[in-house]
Amino acid sequence: MPGGAPPLKQNGSNGLPDDMVFSSIDFLFLFLPLFLLSQAFIPNRNLTFVLFSLFFYFVGEGWYTAVVAFSVAANYAFGILIGDARDAATRKRVLAASVAVNLSLLVFFKYAGFLAHSLFGAAPDSWIMQIHLPLGISFFTFHAISYLVDIYRRDARAERSFVNLSLYMLMFPQLIAGPILRFHTVAGHLKRRVVTARHVYYGLTLFCFGLGQKVLLADTLAGVADPLFARADTLSQATAWLAVVCYTLQIFFDFGGYSTMAIGLGWVAGFHFPQNFNYPYISQSITEFWRRWHMSLSRWFRDYLYIPLGGNRNGPLATYRNLMIVFLLCGLWHGAAWTFVLWGAYHGLLLVVERLGMERLLERSPRVLRHAYTLLAVMIGWVFFRAADIGQAGSLLAKMFFLDGTVDADVATVMTGEETAALVAGVLFSMPLARFVTRRLMAVPAPRPWPRGVAGWRYAAGTVVAAVVLVAASLKIFSGAYSPFIYFRF
Amino acid sequence: MIGMTARARLITTLVALVLVAPVAGIRLQDTERLERFHTRRLAAWPEPAAFVDPPAAFRAARAWLTDRAWPTIAATNAYKRFLYFVLGSPPAHKLTIGLDGQVFLNSWNETEPDVLLESLCVRAHGADAGRGLSRSLGELATFSREIATPVDVIVVPTTATLYAERLPPSVSRRLREGCAAVAAGRSALRDVQVPAGVRYLYLYDALRPFLADPAFYPRNNWHASGKSLAVLRDTWLAAAGLPAVVDERIEAVDQPAEMLLMSGVADPQPAYAVRNAHVRFDAARDAAFRAAVGDLFTNPAFPSHVYLNDRPPVDASLLIVSDSFGQLAAEVFAGAFAEVTQVNTNDLPLGNAAELVARARALHRVDRIVLLFQEGGVDRAINYGRVLRRAQ
């Protein structure tokens, strides 16, 4: 059975990535300051934002920028057609056609090779297997569908300004890895927004915290997880668990860090992006986990797939079917590989089992047991998610749960001091303790509406801590430590 | 209305100006110093024509920027010092901190961890290497006869095999077991068939008894130095029937750990320095040698040394063709010979090896040739037999 995570985009021969990423020197010290200055001084901020976003994409994708440009142009036209349609039947037909066009684009670029290989045994060197996957296509396709459906449902009006729609779909902070914005949540900001000093403070502080999560925690933990996963078949039980624990934290701080940076940049430009992660590892059931993990994706699937399928309105069996459909597609959305399909099916199945009665059982269980169950279930899921193929996943799970006589390593000696520190910090910062501290001491994140009379020392404390994190992350970036964001491949 | 308040504009501008400093400071950087820091030429700005392929061109531009951003050197060194001294972590991916704080070099670069250990612990000691070396020694014996000059091959063990028991579990078990097997005496380099007319030494057993002394073969060095080189030299001299008593002093000193220094971390460790009042570096002869052979190398900065000894126990001239292990060895070996010329052939195309030896012999008297490599570089000794023999 073919499968496995798609390989990360190959770095160039000089060891640098093809794409501009938030944690690279060119972004942090050239693109970002120029963008900040443009937002401060160039009057037409939306157009400037679009041009910066196109350049951001063009740097990594080159002429494939035409794909995203085509998507914007087509959806601009579709939106107006849906908005102007006189009757419901026409609106529905145009919506169906436009969603089909968007999904065709996604299927062609992302799944054609996978399908051809799985169904017809296409050779790895055949043209269909060589189709380039444009960066962020899963994200901008979902943005487009959200836009069209919101117009269809009359939750928003068709955007008449091509620049504004381009900005919604191309905005570089969230263009290639989310969070997924639903059109009606940002439509107002596209037309009216005033950036204040508090917005800038909040945005830049969040950006620094996100950068720290990515560079100082996720990248360091990757230094443990990557080599251990690479030799999964030779690990002892202890090191197999270590690999999975480190990856569990790595993916959270990698994706959560990226989302935090994107949200921060959004604030700096006057956009209030929704929260994407809410301490998912403190969940006490898988149902709760999905309310806290990649919340923008969960909301998208709920609003645009689960509820249209009938949600939980047509009885238990239909609900279970809908959950399985949603999570199979959620898995496939993450990557064209059987490991992702398996990961999605696994989570769908857990949700069904919880609805079948396990949730009630959990409610009567001690809190620690509920928490242990959820973490264990999530970590098993990450094995499928991270493994190169199903064989590697099976091998690692066997190592985790069945002693095979291998006593390879004292776990502590596998890790350097830096990695141990990152592991401890990762555990601490994956709990709400971090939010308690930052909110109390630094006014981050700010409760809404913005509080009056926040003491100046709290802003000063936030600024100092953010600056320290920025300097620490920059030192590591300068020293050449680099790894691409995990979610870029989706 | 889309706008920004004056205060927000001020803060945004100040932050932007701070953030752009590393790019604005590129002009403050000294290119030569940066090249020494990166140990390579700096990336070039892409040609305009390169932008036909935008990702490749922007990648090149990013490499240009990343190489030069200010203050790369200070920032990198600060980070590495923090890693090593505060967190007890290796300051580079190519370094592994083993048990008891032993530092191992695991790779030549930052992107392929453990490739060097693969060579040191497994490949260099396999049957293929043993067979290849036997064949090469036969060819070198013929070469030696034809030029009427003794040729000796010395393979120097490294810390990976000498201190194999200190390799940590973060190194794969296969590699650890490979190095442990060498330490236990199982290596094809020990069982090489040595034909008449050439001398071959794998000096593992000569060094092993001294390893309890941490200064002997400084643990956090990649290269053998000080007393370990003196032992290597004396073992070889005895094997070659040149029992020389060298008039030198061996002093205990503190030296920066070599492998940490590569990462900008100065951490002194006990070592021995070999002092010989009769040995001096001869800059003029070295310059003449470099002028004679320089065009054969891909890097004009190839290391070479010429040492003279005004009271040599053996009145002969020695040519050491080596990897970087020969650089420190040359001065110590010079304690026994009237003249030692050493050249590091890491930047020498294999095809030029014979021409190098021929030009060296034409320039100065060469009474004896030593090919000296660390154990991971044994493939070079294997290849040199072929190319030197063919050139005759």
CSV table of N, CA, C and O in Angstrom, one decimal, chain B residues 17-110:
chain,number,residue,atom,x,y,z
B,17,LEU,N,12.9,49.9,12.0
B,17,LEU,CA,14.3,50.3,12.0
B,17,LEU,C,15.3,49.4,12.8
B,17,LEU,O,16.4,49.1,12.3
B,18,VAL,N,14.8,48.9,13.9
B,18,VAL,CA,15.6,48.0,14.7
B,18,VAL,C,15.7,46.7,13.9
B,18,VAL,O,16.8,46.1,13.8
B,19,LEU,N,14.6,46.2,13.3
B,19,LEU,CA,14.7,44.9,12.7
B,19,LEU,C,15.6,44.9,11.4
B,19,LEU,O,16.1,43.9,11.1
B,20,VAL,N,15.6,46.0,10.8
B,20,VAL,CA,16.4,46.1,9.5
B,20,VAL,C,17.9,46.2,9.8
B,20,VAL,O,18.7,46.1,8.8
B,21,ALA,N,18.3,46.4,11.0
B,21,ALA,CA,19.7,46.6,11.4
B,21,ALA,C,20.6,45.5,10.8
B,21,ALA,O,21.7,45.8,10.2
B,22,PRO,N,20.3,44.2,10.9
B,22,PRO,CA,21.2,43.2,10.4
B,22,PRO,C,21.4,43.3,8.9
B,22,PRO,O,22.5,42.9,8.4
B,23,VAL,N,20.5,43.8,8.2
B,23,VAL,CA,20.7,44.0,6.7
B,23,VAL,C,21.4,45.3,6.5
B,23,VAL,O,22.4,45.3,5.7
B,24,ALA,N,21.1,46.3,7.2
B,24,ALA,CA,21.8,47.6,7.0
B,24,ALA,C,23.2,47.4,7.4
B,24,ALA,O,24.1,48.1,6.9
B,25,GLY,N,23.5,46.5,8.4
B,25,GLY,CA,24.9,46.4,8.9
B,25,GLY,C,25.7,45.5,8.0
B,25,GLY,O,26.9,45.3,8.4
B,26,ILE,N,25.2,45.0,6.9
B,26,ILE,CA,26.0,44.2,6.0
B,26,ILE,C,27.3,44.9,5.6
B,26,ILE,O,28.4,44.3,5.6
B,27,ARG,N,27.2,46.2,5.5
B,27,ARG,CA,28.4,47.0,5.0
B,27,ARG,C,29.5,47.0,6.1
B,27,ARG,O,30.7,47.3,5.8
B,28,LEU,N,29.1,46.7,7.4
B,28,LEU,CA,30.1,46.7,8.4
B,28,LEU,C,30.9,45.5,8.5
B,28,LEU,O,31.9,45.4,9.2
B,29,GLN,N,30.5,44.5,7.7
B,29,GLN,CA,31.1,43.2,7.8
B,29,GLN,C,32.4,43.1,6.9
B,29,GLN,O,32.4,43.6,5.8
B,30,ASP,N,33.4,42.4,7.4
B,30,ASP,CA,34.6,42.2,6.7
B,30,ASP,C,34.5,40.9,5.9
B,30,ASP,O,34.4,39.8,6.5
B,31,THR,N,34.5,41.0,4.6
B,31,THR,CA,34.3,39.8,3.8
B,31,THR,C,35.3,38.6,4.1
B,31,THR,O,34.9,37.5,4.2
B,32,GLU,N,36.5,39.0,4.2
B,32,GLU,CA,37.6,38.0,4.5
B,32,GLU,C,37.3,37.3,5.8
B,32,GLU,O,37.4,36.1,5.9
B,33,ARG,N,36.9,38.1,6.8
B,33,ARG,CA,36.7,37.5,8.1
B,33,ARG,C,35.5,36.6,8.0
B,33,ARG,O,35.5,35.5,8.6
B,34,LEU,N,34.5,37.0,7.3
B,34,LEU,CA,33.3,36.2,7.1
B,34,LEU,C,33.6,34.8,6.4
B,34,LEU,O,33.1,33.8,6.8
B,35,GLU,N,34.5,34.9,5.4
B,35,GLU,CA,34.9,33.7,4.7
B,35,GLU,C,35.7,32.8,5.6
B,35,GLU,O,35.5,31.5,5.6
B,36,ARG,N,36.5,33.3,6.5
B,36,ARG,CA,37.2,32.5,7.4
B,36,ARG,C,36.2,31.8,8.4
B,36,ARG,O,36.3,30.7,8.8
B,37,PHE,N,35.2,32.6,8.8
B,37,PHE,CA,34.2,32.1,9.7
B,37,PHE,C,33.4,31.0,9.1
B,37,PHE,O,33.1,30.0,9.7
B,38,HIS,N,32.9,31.2,7.9
B,38,HIS,CA,32.1,30.2,7.2
B,38,HIS,C,33.0,29.1,6.6
B,38,HIS,O,32.4,28.1,6.2
B,39,THR,N,34.3,29.3,6.6
B,39,THR,CA,35.3,28.3,6.0
B,39,THR,C,34.9,28.0,4.5
B,39,THR,O,35.0,26.9,4.1
B,40,ARG,N,34.5,29.0,3.8
B,40,ARG,CA,34.1,28.8,2.4
B,40,ARG,C,34.0,30.2,1.8
B,40,ARG,O,33.9,31.2,2.5
B,41,ARG,N,33.9,30.2,0.5
B,41,ARG,CA,33.6,31.5,-0.2
B,41,ARG,C,32.2,31.9,0.1
B,41,ARG,O,31.3,31.0,0.2
B,42,LEU,N,31.9,33.2,0.2
B,42,LEU,CA,30.5,33.6,0.5
B,42,LEU,C,29.7,33.5,-0.8
B,42,LEU,O,30.2,33.5,-1.9
B,43,ALA,N,28.4,33.2,-0.6
B,43,ALA,CA,27.5,33.1,-1.7
B,43,ALA,C,27.5,34.4,-2.5
B,43,ALA,O,27.5,35.5,-2.0
B,44,ALA,N,27.3,34.1,-3.9
B,44,ALA,CA,27.3,35.3,-4.8
B,44,ALA,C,25.9,35.8,-5.0
B,44,ALA,O,25.0,35.0,-5.0
B,45,TRP,N,25.7,37.0,-5.3
B,45,TRP,CA,24.4,37.6,-5.7
B,45,TRP,C,24.0,37.0,-7.1
B,45,TRP,O,24.9,36.9,-7.9
B,46,PRO,N,22.8,36.5,-7.2
B,46,PRO,CA,22.4,35.9,-8.5
B,46,PRO,C,22.5,36.8,-9.7
B,46,PRO,O,22.2,38.0,-9.6
B,47,GLU,N,22.9,36.3,-10.8
B,47,GLU,CA,22.9,37.0,-12.1
B,47,GLU,C,21.5,37.4,-12.5
B,47,GLU,O,20.6,36.6,-12.1
B,48,PRO,N,21.3,38.5,-13.2
B,48,PRO,CA,19.9,38.8,-13.6
B,48,PRO,C,19.2,37.7,-14.3
B,48,PRO,O,18.0,37.5,-14.2
B,49,ALA,N,20.0,37.0,-15.2
B,49,ALA,CA,19.4,35.9,-16.0
B,49,ALA,C,18.8,34.8,-15.1
B,49,ALA,O,17.9,34.0,-15.5
B,50,ALA,N,19.3,34.7,-13.9
B,50,ALA,CA,18.9,33.6,-13.0
B,50,ALA,C,17.5,33.7,-12.6
B,50,ALA,O,16.8,32.8,-12.2
B,51,PHE,N,16.9,34.9,-12.7
B,51,PHE,CA,15.5,35.2,-12.3
B,51,PHE,C,14.5,34.6,-13.2
B,51,PHE,O,13.3,34.7,-13.0
B,52,VAL,N,15.0,33.9,-14.3
B,52,VAL,CA,14.0,33.2,-15.1
B,52,VAL,C,13.4,32.0,-14.2
B,52,VAL,O,12.3,31.6,-14.4
B,53,ASP,N,14.2,31.6,-13.3
B,53,ASP,CA,13.7,30.6,-12.3
B,53,ASP,C,13.7,31.3,-11.0
B,53,ASP,O,14.6,31.2,-10.2
B,54,PRO,N,12.6,32.0,-10.7
B,54,PRO,CA,12.6,32.8,-9.5
B,54,PRO,C,12.9,32.1,-8.2
B,54,PRO,O,13.7,32.7,-7.4
B,55,PRO,N,12.4,30.9,-7.9
B,55,PRO,CA,12.7,30.3,-6.6
B,55,PRO,C,14.2,30.1,-6.4
B,55,PRO,O,14.8,30.4,-5.4
B,56,ALA,N,14.9,29.7,-7.5
B,56,ALA,CA,16.3,29.4,-7.4
B,56,ALA,C,17.1,30.7,-7.3
B,56,ALA,O,18.0,30.8,-6.5
B,57,ALA,N,16.6,31.8,-8.0
B,57,ALA,CA,17.3,33.1,-7.9
B,57,ALA,C,17.1,33.7,-6.5
B,57,ALA,O,18.1,34.2,-5.9
B,58,PHE,N,15.9,33.6,-6.0
B,58,PHE,CA,15.7,34.1,-4.6
B,58,PHE,C,16.4,33.3,-3.6
B,58,PHE,O,16.8,33.9,-2.5
B,59,ARG,N,16.5,32.0,-3.8
B,59,ARG,CA,17.3,31.2,-2.9
B,59,ARG,C,18.7,31.7,-2.9
B,59,ARG,O,19.4,31.8,-1.8
B,60,ALA,N,19.3,32.0,-4.0
B,60,ALA,CA,20.6,32.4,-4.1
B,60,ALA,C,20.8,33.8,-3.4
B,60,ALA,O,21.7,34.1,-2.7
B,61,ALA,N,19.8,34.6,-3.6
B,61,ALA,CA,19.8,36.0,-3.0
B,61,ALA,C,19.7,35.8,-1.5
B,61,ALA,O,20.4,36.5,-0.7
B,62,ARG,N,18.9,34.8,-1.0
B,62,ARG,CA,18.8,34.6,0.4
B,62,ARG,C,20.1,34.1,1.0
B,62,ARG,O,20.5,34.5,2.1
B,63,ALA,N,20.8,33.2,0.2
B,63,ALA,CA,22.1,32.7,0.6
B,63,ALA,C,23.1,33.9,0.8
B,63,ALA,O,23.9,34.0,1.7
B,64,TRP,N,23.0,34.8,-0.2
B,64,TRP,CA,23.9,36.0,-0.2
B,64,TRP,C,23.6,36.8,1.1
B,64,TRP,O,24.6,37.2,1.8
B,65,LEU,N,22.4,37.0,1.4
B,65,LEU,CA,22.0,37.8,2.6
B,65,LEU,C,22.3,37.1,3.9
B,65,LEU,O,22.9,37.6,4.8
B,66,THR,N,22.0,35.8,3.9
B,66,THR,CA,22.3,35.0,5.1
B,66,THR,C,23.8,34.9,5.5
B,66,THR,O,24.1,35.0,6.6
B,67,ASP,N,24.6,34.8,4.4
B,67,ASP,CA,26.0,34.8,4.7
B,67,ASP,C,26.6,36.1,5.3
B,67,ASP,O,27.5,36.1,6.0
B,68,ARG,N,25.9,37.2,5.0
B,68,ARG,CA,26.5,38.5,5.3
B,68,ARG,C,25.8,39.2,6.4
B,68,ARG,O,26.3,40.3,6.9
B,69,ALA,N,24.6,38.8,6.8
B,69,ALA,CA,23.8,39.5,7.8
B,69,ALA,C,24.7,39.9,9.0
B,69,ALA,O,25.4,39.0,9.5
B,70,TRP,N,24.5,41.0,9.5
B,70,TRP,CA,25.2,41.5,10.7
B,70,TRP,C,24.4,41.2,12.0
B,70,TRP,O,23.2,41.5,12.0
B,71,PRO,N,25.0,40.8,13.1
B,71,PRO,CA,26.4,40.4,13.3
B,71,PRO,C,26.5,38.9,13.4
B,71,PRO,O,26.5,38.3,14.5
B,72,THR,N,26.6,38.2,12.2
B,72,THR,CA,26.5,36.8,12.2
B,72,THR,C,27.6,36.1,13.1
B,72,THR,O,27.2,35.2,13.9
B,73,ILE,N,28.8,36.6,13.0
B,73,ILE,CA,29.9,35.9,13.8
B,73,ILE,C,29.6,36.1,15.3
B,73,ILE,O,29.6,35.1,16.0
B,74,ALA,N,29.4,37.3,15.7
B,74,ALA,CA,29.2,37.5,17.2
B,74,ALA,C,27.9,36.7,17.7
B,74,ALA,O,27.9,36.1,18.7
B,75,ALA,N,26.9,36.8,16.9
B,75,ALA,CA,25.6,36.1,17.3
B,75,ALA,C,25.8,34.6,17.4
B,75,ALA,O,25.4,34.0,18.3
B,76,THR,N,26.4,34.1,16.3
B,76,THR,CA,26.6,32.6,16.3
B,76,THR,C,27.5,32.2,17.5
B,76,THR,O,27.2,31.2,18.1
B,77,ASN,N,28.6,32.9,17.7
B,77,ASN,CA,29.5,32.5,18.8
B,77,ASN,C,28.8,32.6,20.1
B,77,ASN,O,29.0,31.8,21.0
B,78,ALA,N,28.0,33.7,20.3
B,78,ALA,CA,27.3,33.8,21.6
B,78,ALA,C,26.3,32.7,21.8
B,78,ALA,O,26.2,32.1,22.9
B,79,TYR,N,25.6,32.3,20.7
B,79,TYR,CA,24.6,31.2,20.8
B,79,TYR,C,25.4,29.9,21.2
B,79,TYR,O,24.9,29.1,22.0
B,80,LYS,N,26.5,29.7,20.5
B,80,LYS,CA,27.2,28.4,20.7
B,80,LYS,C,27.8,28.3,22.1
B,80,LYS,O,27.8,27.3,22.7
B,81,ARG,N,28.3,29.5,22.6
B,81,ARG,CA,28.8,29.5,23.9
B,81,ARG,C,27.7,29.2,25.0
B,81,ARG,O,27.9,28.5,25.9
B,82,PHE,N,26.5,29.8,24.7
B,82,PHE,CA,25.4,29.5,25.6
B,82,PHE,C,25.0,28.1,25.6
B,82,PHE,O,24.8,27.4,26.6
B,83,LEU,N,25.0,27.5,24.4
B,83,LEU,CA,24.7,26.1,24.3
B,83,LEU,C,25.6,25.2,25.1
B,83,LEU,O,25.2,24.3,25.8
B,84,TYR,N,26.9,25.5,24.9
B,84,TYR,CA,27.9,24.6,25.5
B,84,TYR,C,28.1,24.9,27.0
B,84,TYR,O,28.0,23.9,27.8
B,85,PHE,N,28.2,26.1,27.4
B,85,PHE,CA,28.5,26.4,28.8
B,85,PHE,C,27.3,26.4,29.7
B,85,PHE,O,27.4,26.0,30.9
B,86,VAL,N,26.2,26.8,29.2
B,86,VAL,CA,25.0,26.9,30.0
B,86,VAL,C,24.1,25.6,29.9
B,86,VAL,O,23.7,25.1,31.0
B,87,LEU,N,23.9,25.2,28.7
B,87,LEU,CA,23.1,24.0,28.6
B,87,LEU,C,23.8,22.7,28.4
B,87,LEU,O,23.2,21.6,28.3
B,88,GLY,N,25.1,22.7,28.3
B,88,GLY,CA,25.9,21.5,28.2
B,88,GLY,C,25.6,20.8,26.9
B,88,GLY,O,25.7,19.5,26.9
B,89,SER,N,25.3,21.5,25.9
B,89,SER,CA,24.9,20.9,24.6
B,89,SER,C,26.0,21.1,23.6
B,89,SER,O,26.8,22.1,23.7
B,90,PRO,N,26.1,20.2,22.6
B,90,PRO,CA,27.1,20.5,21.6
B,90,PRO,C,26.8,21.8,20.8
B,90,PRO,O,25.7,22.0,20.5
B,91,PRO,N,27.9,22.6,20.5
B,91,PRO,CA,27.6,23.8,19.9
B,91,PRO,C,27.4,23.7,18.4
B,91,PRO,O,27.1,24.7,17.7
B,92,ALA,N,27.5,22.5,17.8
B,92,ALA,CA,27.2,22.3,16.4
B,92,ALA,C,26.6,20.9,16.2
B,92,ALA,O,26.9,20.0,17.0
B,93,HIS,N,25.8,20.8,15.1
B,93,HIS,CA,25.2,19.5,14.9
B,93,HIS,C,26.3,18.4,14.6
B,93,HIS,O,26.1,17.2,14.7
B,94,LYS,N,27.4,18.9,14.0
B,94,LYS,CA,28.5,17.9,13.6
B,94,LYS,C,29.3,17.4,14.8
B,94,LYS,O,30.2,16.6,14.7
B,95,LEU,N,29.0,18.0,16.0
B,95,LEU,CA,29.6,17.5,17.2
B,95,LEU,C,28.7,16.7,18.1
B,95,LEU,O,27.5,17.0,18.1
B,96,THR,N,29.2,15.7,18.7
B,96,THR,CA,28.4,14.9,19.7
B,96,THR,C,29.1,15.0,21.0
B,96,THR,O,30.3,14.8,21.1
B,97,ILE,N,28.4,15.2,22.1
B,97,ILE,CA,29.0,15.2,23.4
B,97,ILE,C,28.7,13.8,24.0
B,97,ILE,O,27.5,13.4,24.1
B,98,GLY,N,29.7,13.1,24.3
B,98,GLY,CA,29.6,11.7,24.8
B,98,GLY,C,29.6,11.7,26.3
B,98,GLY,O,29.5,12.7,27.0
B,99,LEU,N,29.8,10.5,26.7
B,99,LEU,CA,29.9,10.3,28.2
B,99,LEU,C,31.1,11.0,28.7
B,99,LEU,O,32.1,11.1,28.0
B,100,ASP,N,31.0,11.4,30.0
B,100,ASP,CA,32.1,12.2,30.6
B,100,ASP,C,32.5,13.4,29.9
B,100,ASP,O,33.6,13.9,30.0
B,101,GLY,N,31.6,14.0,29.1
B,101,GLY,CA,31.8,15.2,28.4
B,101,GLY,C,32.8,15.1,27.2
B,101,GLY,O,33.2,16.1,26.6
B,102,GLN,N,33.1,13.9,26.8
B,102,GLN,CA,33.9,13.7,25.6
B,102,GLN,C,33.3,14.3,24.4
B,102,GLN,O,32.1,14.0,24.1
B,103,VAL,N,34.0,15.1,23.6
B,103,VAL,CA,33.4,15.6,22.3
B,103,VAL,C,33.9,14.8,21.1
B,103,VAL,O,35.1,14.6,21.0
B,104,PHE,N,32.9,14.4,20.3
B,104,PHE,CA,33.3,13.6,19.1
B,104,PHE,C,32.9,14.5,17.9
B,104,PHE,O,31.8,15.1,17.9
B,105,LEU,N,33.7,14.4,16.8
B,105,LEU,CA,33.2,14.9,15.5
B,105,LEU,C,32.4,13.9,14.8
B,105,LEU,O,33.0,12.7,14.6
B,106,ASN,N,31.2,14.1,14.5
B,106,ASN,CA,30.4,13.1,13.9
B,106,ASN,C,30.2,13.2,12.4
B,106,ASN,O,29.7,12.4,11.7
B,107,SER,N,30.5,14.4,11.9
B,107,SER,CA,30.3,14.7,10.5
B,107,SER,C,31.2,15.8,10.0
B,107,SER,O,31.7,16.6,10.9
B,108,TRP,N,31.3,16.0,8.7
B,108,TRP,CA,32.1,17.1,8.2
B,108,TRP,C,31.2,18.3,8.0
B,108,TRP,O,31.7,19.4,7.8
B,109,ASN,N,29.9,18.1,8.1
B,109,ASN,CA,29.1,19.3,7.8
B,109,ASN,C,27.9,19.2,8.8
B,109,ASN,O,27.7,18.3,9.5
B,110,GLU,N,27.1,20.3,8.7
B,110,GLU,CA,26.0,20.4,9.7
B,110,GLU,C,24.7,19.7,9.2
B,110,GLU,O,23.7,19.6,10.0
